[in-house]
PDB file of C-alpha atoms in Angstrom:
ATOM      1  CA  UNK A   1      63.523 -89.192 132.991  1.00  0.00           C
ATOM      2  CA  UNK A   2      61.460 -92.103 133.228  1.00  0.00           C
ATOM      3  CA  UNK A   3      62.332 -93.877 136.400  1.00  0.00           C
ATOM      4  CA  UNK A   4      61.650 -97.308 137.450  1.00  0.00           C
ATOM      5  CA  UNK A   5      59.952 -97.677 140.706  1.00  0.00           C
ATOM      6  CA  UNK A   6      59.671-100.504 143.774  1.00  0.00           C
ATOM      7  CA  UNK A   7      56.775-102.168 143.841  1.00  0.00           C
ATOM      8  CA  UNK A   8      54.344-101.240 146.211  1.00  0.00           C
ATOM      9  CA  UNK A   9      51.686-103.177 148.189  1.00  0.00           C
ATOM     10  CA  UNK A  10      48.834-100.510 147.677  1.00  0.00           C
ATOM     11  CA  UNK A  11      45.231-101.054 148.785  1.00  0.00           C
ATOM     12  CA  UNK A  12      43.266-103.292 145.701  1.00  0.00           C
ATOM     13  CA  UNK A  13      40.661-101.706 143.761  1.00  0.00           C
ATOM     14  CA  UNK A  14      37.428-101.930 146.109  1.00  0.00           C
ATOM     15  CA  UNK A  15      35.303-101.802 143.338  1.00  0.00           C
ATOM     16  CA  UNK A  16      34.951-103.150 139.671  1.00  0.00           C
ATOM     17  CA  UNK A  17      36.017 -99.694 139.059  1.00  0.00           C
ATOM     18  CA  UNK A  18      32.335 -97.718 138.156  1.00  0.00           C
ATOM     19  CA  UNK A  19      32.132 -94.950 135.229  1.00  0.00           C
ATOM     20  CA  UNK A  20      33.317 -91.347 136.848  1.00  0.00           C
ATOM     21  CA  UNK A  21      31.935 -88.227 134.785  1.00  0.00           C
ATOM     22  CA  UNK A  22      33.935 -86.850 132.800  1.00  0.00           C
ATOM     23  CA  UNK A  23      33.565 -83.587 130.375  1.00  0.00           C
ATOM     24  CA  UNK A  24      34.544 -85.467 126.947  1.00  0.00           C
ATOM     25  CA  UNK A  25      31.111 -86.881 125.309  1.00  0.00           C
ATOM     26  CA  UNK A  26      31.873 -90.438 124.113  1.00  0.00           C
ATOM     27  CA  UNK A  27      31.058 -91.800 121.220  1.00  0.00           C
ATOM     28  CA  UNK A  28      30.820 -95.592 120.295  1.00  0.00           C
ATOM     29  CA  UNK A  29      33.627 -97.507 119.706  1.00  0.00           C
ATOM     30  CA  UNK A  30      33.374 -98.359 115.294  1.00  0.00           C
ATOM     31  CA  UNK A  31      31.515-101.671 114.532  1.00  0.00           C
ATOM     32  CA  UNK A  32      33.463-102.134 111.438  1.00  0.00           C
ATOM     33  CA  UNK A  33      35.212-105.298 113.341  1.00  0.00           C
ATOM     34  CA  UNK A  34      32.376-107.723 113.336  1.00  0.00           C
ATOM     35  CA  UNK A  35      32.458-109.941 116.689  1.00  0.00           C
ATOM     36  CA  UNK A  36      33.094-113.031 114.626  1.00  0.00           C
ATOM     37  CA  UNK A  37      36.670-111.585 114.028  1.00  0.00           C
ATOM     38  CA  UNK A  38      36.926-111.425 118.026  1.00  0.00           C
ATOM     39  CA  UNK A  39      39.719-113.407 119.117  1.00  0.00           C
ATOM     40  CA  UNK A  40      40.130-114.542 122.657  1.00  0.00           C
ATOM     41  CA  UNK A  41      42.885-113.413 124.241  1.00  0.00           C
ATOM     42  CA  UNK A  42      46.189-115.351 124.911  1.00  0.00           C
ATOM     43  CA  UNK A  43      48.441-115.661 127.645  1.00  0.00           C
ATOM     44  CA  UNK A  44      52.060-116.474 126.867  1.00  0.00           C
ATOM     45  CA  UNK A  45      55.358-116.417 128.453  1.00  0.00           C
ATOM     46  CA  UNK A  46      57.245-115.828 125.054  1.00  0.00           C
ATOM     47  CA  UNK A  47      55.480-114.175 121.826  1.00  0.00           C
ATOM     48  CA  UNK A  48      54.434-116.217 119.326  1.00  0.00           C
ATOM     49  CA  UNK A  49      55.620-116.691 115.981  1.00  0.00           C
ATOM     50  CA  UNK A  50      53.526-114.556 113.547  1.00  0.00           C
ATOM     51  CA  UNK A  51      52.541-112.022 116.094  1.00  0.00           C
ATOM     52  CA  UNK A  52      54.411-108.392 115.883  1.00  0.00           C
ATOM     53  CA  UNK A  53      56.327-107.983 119.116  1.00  0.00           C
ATOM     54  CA  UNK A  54      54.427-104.580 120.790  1.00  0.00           C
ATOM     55  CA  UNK A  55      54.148-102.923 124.121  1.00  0.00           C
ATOM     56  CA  UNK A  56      51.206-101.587 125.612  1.00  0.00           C
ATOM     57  CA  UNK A  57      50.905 -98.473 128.117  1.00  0.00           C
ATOM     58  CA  UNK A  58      48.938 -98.382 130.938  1.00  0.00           C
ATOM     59  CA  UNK A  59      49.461 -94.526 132.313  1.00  0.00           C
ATOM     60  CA  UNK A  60      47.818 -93.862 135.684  1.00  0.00           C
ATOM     61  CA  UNK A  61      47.462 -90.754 137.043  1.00  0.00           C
ATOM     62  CA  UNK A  62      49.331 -89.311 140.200  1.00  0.00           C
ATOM     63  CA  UNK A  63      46.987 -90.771 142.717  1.00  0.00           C
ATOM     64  CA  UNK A  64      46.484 -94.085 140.671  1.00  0.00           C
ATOM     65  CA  UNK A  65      42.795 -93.934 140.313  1.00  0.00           C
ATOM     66  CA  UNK A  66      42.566 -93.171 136.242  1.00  0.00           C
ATOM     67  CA  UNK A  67      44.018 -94.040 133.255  1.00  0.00           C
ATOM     68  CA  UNK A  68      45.226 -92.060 130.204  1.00  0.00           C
ATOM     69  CA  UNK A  69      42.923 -93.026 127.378  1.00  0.00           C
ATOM     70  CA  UNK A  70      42.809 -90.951 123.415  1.00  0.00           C
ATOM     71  CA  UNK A  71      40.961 -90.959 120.577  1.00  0.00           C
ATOM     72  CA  UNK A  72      42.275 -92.273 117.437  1.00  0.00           C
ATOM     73  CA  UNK A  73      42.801 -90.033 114.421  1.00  0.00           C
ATOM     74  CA  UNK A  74      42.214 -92.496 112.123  1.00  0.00           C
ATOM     75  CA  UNK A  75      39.512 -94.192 113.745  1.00  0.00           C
ATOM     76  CA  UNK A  76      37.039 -91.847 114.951  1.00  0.00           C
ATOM     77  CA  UNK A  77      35.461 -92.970 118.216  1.00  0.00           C
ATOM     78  CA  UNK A  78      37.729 -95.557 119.358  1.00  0.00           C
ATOM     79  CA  UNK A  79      39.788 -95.012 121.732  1.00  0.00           C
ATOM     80  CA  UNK A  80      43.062 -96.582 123.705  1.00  0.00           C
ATOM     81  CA  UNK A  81      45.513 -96.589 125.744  1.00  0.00           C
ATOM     82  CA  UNK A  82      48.999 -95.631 124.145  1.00  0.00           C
ATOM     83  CA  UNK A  83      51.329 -98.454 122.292  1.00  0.00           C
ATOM     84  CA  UNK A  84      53.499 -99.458 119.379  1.00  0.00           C
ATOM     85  CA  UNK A  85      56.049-101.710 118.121  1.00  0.00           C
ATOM     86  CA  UNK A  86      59.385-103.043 119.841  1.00  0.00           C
ATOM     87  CA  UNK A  87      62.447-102.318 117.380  1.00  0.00           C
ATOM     88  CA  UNK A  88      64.969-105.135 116.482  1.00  0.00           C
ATOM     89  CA  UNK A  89      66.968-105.557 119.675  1.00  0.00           C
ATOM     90  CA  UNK A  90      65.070-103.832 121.787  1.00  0.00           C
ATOM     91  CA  UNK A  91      63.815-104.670 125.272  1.00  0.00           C
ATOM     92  CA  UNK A  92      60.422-104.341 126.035  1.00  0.00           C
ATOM     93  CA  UNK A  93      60.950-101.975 128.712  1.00  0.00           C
ATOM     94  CA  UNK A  94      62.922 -99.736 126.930  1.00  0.00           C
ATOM     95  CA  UNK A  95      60.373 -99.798 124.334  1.00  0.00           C
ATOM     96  CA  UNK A  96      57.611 -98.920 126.939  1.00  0.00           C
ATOM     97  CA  UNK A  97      59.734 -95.868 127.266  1.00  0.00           C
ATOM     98  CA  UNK A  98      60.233 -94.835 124.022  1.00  0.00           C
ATOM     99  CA  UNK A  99      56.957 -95.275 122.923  1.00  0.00           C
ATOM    100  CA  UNK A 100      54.946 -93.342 125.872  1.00  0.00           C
ATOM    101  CA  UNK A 101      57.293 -90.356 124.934  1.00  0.00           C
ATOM    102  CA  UNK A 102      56.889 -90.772 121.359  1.00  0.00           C
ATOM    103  CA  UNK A 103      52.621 -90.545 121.656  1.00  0.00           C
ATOM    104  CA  UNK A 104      52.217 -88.868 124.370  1.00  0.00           C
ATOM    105  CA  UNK A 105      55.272 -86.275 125.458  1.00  0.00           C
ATOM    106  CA  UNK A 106      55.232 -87.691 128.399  1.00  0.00           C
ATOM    107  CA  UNK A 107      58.817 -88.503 130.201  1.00  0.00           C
ATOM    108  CA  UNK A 108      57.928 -87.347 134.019  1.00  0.00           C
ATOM    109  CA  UNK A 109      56.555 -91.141 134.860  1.00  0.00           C
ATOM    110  CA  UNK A 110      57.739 -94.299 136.875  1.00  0.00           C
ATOM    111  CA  UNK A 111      57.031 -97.912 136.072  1.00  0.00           C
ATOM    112  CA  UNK A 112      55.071 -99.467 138.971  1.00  0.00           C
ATOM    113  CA  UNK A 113      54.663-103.026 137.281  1.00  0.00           C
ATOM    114  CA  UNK A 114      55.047-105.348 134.036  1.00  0.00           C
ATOM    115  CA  UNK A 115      52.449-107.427 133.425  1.00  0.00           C
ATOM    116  CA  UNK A 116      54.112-111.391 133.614  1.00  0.00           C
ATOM    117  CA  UNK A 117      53.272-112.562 130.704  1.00  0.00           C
ATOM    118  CA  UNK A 118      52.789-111.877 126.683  1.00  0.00           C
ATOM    119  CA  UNK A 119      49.152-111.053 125.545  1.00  0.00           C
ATOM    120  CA  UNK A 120      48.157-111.509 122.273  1.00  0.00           C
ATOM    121  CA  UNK A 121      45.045-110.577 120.094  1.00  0.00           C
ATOM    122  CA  UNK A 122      44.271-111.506 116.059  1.00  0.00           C
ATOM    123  CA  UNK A 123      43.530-108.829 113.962  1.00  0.00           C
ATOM    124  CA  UNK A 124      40.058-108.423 112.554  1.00  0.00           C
ATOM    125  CA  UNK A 125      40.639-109.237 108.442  1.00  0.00           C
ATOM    126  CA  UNK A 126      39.851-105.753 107.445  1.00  0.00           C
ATOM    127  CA  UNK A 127      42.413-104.514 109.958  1.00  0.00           C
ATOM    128  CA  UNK A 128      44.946-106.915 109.728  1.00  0.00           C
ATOM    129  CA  UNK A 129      44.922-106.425 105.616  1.00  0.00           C
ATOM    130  CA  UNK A 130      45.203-102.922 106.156  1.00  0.00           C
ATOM    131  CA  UNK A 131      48.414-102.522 108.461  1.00  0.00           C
ATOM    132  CA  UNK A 132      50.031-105.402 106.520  1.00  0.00           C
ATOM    133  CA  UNK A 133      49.808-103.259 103.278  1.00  0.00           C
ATOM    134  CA  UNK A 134      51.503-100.407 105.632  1.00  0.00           C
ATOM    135  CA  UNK A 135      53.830-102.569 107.202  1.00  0.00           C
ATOM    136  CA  UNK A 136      54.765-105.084 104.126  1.00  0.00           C
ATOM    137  CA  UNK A 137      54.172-108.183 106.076  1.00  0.00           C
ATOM    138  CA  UNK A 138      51.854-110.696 107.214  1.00  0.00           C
ATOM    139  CA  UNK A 139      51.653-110.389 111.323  1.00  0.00           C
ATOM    140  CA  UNK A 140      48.295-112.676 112.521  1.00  0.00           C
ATOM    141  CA  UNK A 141      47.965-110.041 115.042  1.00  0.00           C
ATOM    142  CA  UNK A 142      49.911-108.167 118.098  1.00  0.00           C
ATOM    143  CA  UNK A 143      52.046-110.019 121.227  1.00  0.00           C
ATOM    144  CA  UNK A 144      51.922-107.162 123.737  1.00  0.00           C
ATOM    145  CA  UNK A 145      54.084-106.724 126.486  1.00  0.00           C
ATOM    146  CA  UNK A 146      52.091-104.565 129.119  1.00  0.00           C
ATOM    147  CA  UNK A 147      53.444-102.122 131.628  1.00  0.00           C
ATOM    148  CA  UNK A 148      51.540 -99.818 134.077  1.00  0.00           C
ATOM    149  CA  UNK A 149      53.337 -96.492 134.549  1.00  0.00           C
ATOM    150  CA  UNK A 150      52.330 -93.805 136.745  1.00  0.00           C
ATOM    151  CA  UNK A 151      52.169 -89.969 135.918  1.00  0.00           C
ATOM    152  CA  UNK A 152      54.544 -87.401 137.857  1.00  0.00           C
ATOM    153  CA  UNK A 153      53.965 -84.843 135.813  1.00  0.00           C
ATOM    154  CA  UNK A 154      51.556 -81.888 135.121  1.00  0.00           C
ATOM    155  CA  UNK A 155      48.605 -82.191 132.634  1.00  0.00           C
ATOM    156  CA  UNK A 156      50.265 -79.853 130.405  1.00  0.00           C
ATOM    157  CA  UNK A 157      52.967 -82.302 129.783  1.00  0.00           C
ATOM    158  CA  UNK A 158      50.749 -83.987 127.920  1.00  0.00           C
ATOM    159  CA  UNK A 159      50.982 -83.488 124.306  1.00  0.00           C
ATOM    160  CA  UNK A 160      49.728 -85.861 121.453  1.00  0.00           C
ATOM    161  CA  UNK A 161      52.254 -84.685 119.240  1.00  0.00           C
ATOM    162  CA  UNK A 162      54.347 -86.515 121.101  1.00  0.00           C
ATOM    163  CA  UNK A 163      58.148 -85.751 120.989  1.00  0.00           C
ATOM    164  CA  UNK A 164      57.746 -84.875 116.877  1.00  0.00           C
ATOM    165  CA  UNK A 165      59.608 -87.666 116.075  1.00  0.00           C
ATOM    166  CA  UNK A 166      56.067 -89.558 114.921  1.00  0.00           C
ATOM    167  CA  UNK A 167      53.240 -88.800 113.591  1.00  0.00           C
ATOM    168  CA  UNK A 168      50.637 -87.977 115.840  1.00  0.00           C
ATOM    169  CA  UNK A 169      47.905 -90.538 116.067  1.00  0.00           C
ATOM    170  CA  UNK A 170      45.362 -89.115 118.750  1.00  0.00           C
ATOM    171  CA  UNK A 171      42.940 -86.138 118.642  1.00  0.00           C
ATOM    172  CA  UNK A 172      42.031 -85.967 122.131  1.00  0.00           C
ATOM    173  CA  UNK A 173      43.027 -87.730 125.666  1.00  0.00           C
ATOM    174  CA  UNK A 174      41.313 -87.802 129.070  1.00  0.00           C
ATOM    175  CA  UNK A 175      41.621 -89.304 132.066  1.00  0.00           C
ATOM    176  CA  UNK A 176      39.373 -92.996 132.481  1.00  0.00           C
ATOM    177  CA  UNK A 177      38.428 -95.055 135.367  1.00  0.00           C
ATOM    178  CA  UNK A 178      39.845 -98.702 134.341  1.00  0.00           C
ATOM    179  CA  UNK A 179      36.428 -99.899 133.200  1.00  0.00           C
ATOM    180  CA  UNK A 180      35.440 -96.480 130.671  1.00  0.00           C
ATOM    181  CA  UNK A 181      38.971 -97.508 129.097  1.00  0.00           C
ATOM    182  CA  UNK A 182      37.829-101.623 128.472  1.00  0.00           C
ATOM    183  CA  UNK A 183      34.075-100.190 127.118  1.00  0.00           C
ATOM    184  CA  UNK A 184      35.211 -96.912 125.139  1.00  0.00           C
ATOM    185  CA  UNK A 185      38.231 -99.172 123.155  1.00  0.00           C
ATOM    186  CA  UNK A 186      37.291-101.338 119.444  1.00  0.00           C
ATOM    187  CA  UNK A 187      35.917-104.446 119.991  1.00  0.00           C
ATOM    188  CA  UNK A 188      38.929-106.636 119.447  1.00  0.00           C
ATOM    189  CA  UNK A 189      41.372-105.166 121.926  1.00  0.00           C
ATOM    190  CA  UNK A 190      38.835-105.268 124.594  1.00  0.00           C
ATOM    191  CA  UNK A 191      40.037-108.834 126.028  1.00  0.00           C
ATOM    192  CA  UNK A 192      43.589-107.837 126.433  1.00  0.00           C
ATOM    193  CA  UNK A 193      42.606-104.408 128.470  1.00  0.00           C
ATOM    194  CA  UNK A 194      40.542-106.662 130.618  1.00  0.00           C
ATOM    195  CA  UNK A 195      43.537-108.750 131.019  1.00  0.00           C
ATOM    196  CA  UNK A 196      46.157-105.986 131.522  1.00  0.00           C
ATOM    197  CA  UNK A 197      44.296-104.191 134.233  1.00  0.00           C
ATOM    198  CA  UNK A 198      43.312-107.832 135.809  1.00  0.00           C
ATOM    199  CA  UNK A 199      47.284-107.991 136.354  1.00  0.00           C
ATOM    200  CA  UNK A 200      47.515-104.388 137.449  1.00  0.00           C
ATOM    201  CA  UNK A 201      44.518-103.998 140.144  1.00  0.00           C
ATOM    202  CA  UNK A 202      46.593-104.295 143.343  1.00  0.00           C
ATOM    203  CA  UNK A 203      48.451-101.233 142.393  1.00  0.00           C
ATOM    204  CA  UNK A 204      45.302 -98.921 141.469  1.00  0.00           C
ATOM    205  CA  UNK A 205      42.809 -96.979 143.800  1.00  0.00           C
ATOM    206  CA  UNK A 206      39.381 -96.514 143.907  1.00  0.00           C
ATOM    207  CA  UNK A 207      38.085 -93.441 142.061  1.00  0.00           C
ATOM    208  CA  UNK A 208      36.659 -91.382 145.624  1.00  0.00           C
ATOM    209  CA  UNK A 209      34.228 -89.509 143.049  1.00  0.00           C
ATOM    210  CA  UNK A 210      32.481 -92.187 141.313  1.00  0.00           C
ATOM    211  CA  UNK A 211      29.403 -93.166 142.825  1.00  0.00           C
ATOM    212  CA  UNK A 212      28.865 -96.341 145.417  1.00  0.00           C
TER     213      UNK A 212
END
């Protein structure tokens, strides 16, 4: 069961957290967003209207030095951190939840924190004409509602067919220091990462393996 933990004054991130190695080969995110279609991202207390209500996932690993990052299916080369839609009535929280166990199989984490406010990002036209002719509306782009969970599980929890109640939407997952996860994701989501993990740096560690 997911549980909800106290928040903890941990040590803040000493450094602007540098690339570790890692044994995945990454390629470039997909240029098919041009940067014009960049939009900066907001900071709200309450989610626009025209935005889809979402939740984003920021899964750390036991020791809080790296984050859970996959590889689209769809998209080859771009990858994220986990997140999805909040159902009609739903709190965000319980959403956070839902979702993490939906993509990921994982239910053996805690929520550290919640990130204060709503952040919000405009689709790219290609994209945003795309998942509106999935979704049969007209959504500008995504309010997010971020939370940073941390991982008491086992590796082999892990499983990116999630609970089989979805449709899988990642190929492959490793562990990322904060600032592989802002480079390795598309173009247009990199402002709100940046922002998320802003909020969340006082709870993560330094990675002791990356270089100095």
């Amino acid at each position: 069961m997911v549980a909800v933990a106290r928040p903890r004054c941990l040590p803040p991130i000493l450094n602007p957290i540098r690339s570790a190695r890692s044994a995945i080969r990454f390629a470039r995110p997909p240029l098919s967003c041009s940067a014009s279609a960049i939009a900066v991202v907001a900071s709200m207390d309450a989610p626009p209207q025209g935005y889809r209500t979402n939740v984003g996932i920021c899964l750390a690993d036991p020791s809080l030095t790296k984050i859970f990052s996959a590889s689209r299916i769809d998209i080859p080369g771009a990858w994220q951190m986990p997140q999805g839609g909040i159902d009609a009535g739903e709190e965000p929280r319980a959403a956070a939840v839902r979702e993490l166990r939906e993509e990921t199989g994982v239910t053996s984490a805690e929520i550290v924190a919640e990130a204060p406010n709503w952040l919000t990002y405009d689709f790219p036209a290609d994209v945003k004409d795309k998942l509106n002719a999935r979704w049969g509306t007209n959504w500008k782009g995504q309010a997010q509602k971020w939370f940073l969970f941390r991982f008491t599980g086992k590796d082999d929890e892990i499983n990116l067919n999630g609970d089989g109640s979805e449709r899988p939407e990642f190929s492959q997952w490793t562990w990322m220091t904060p600032q592989q996860v802002i480079e390795k994701a598309v173009e247009f989501k990199q402002p709100v990462y940046e922002e998320a993990l802003k909020h969340f740096a006082p709870y993560l560690q330094s990675d002791p393996t990356s270089s100095s």
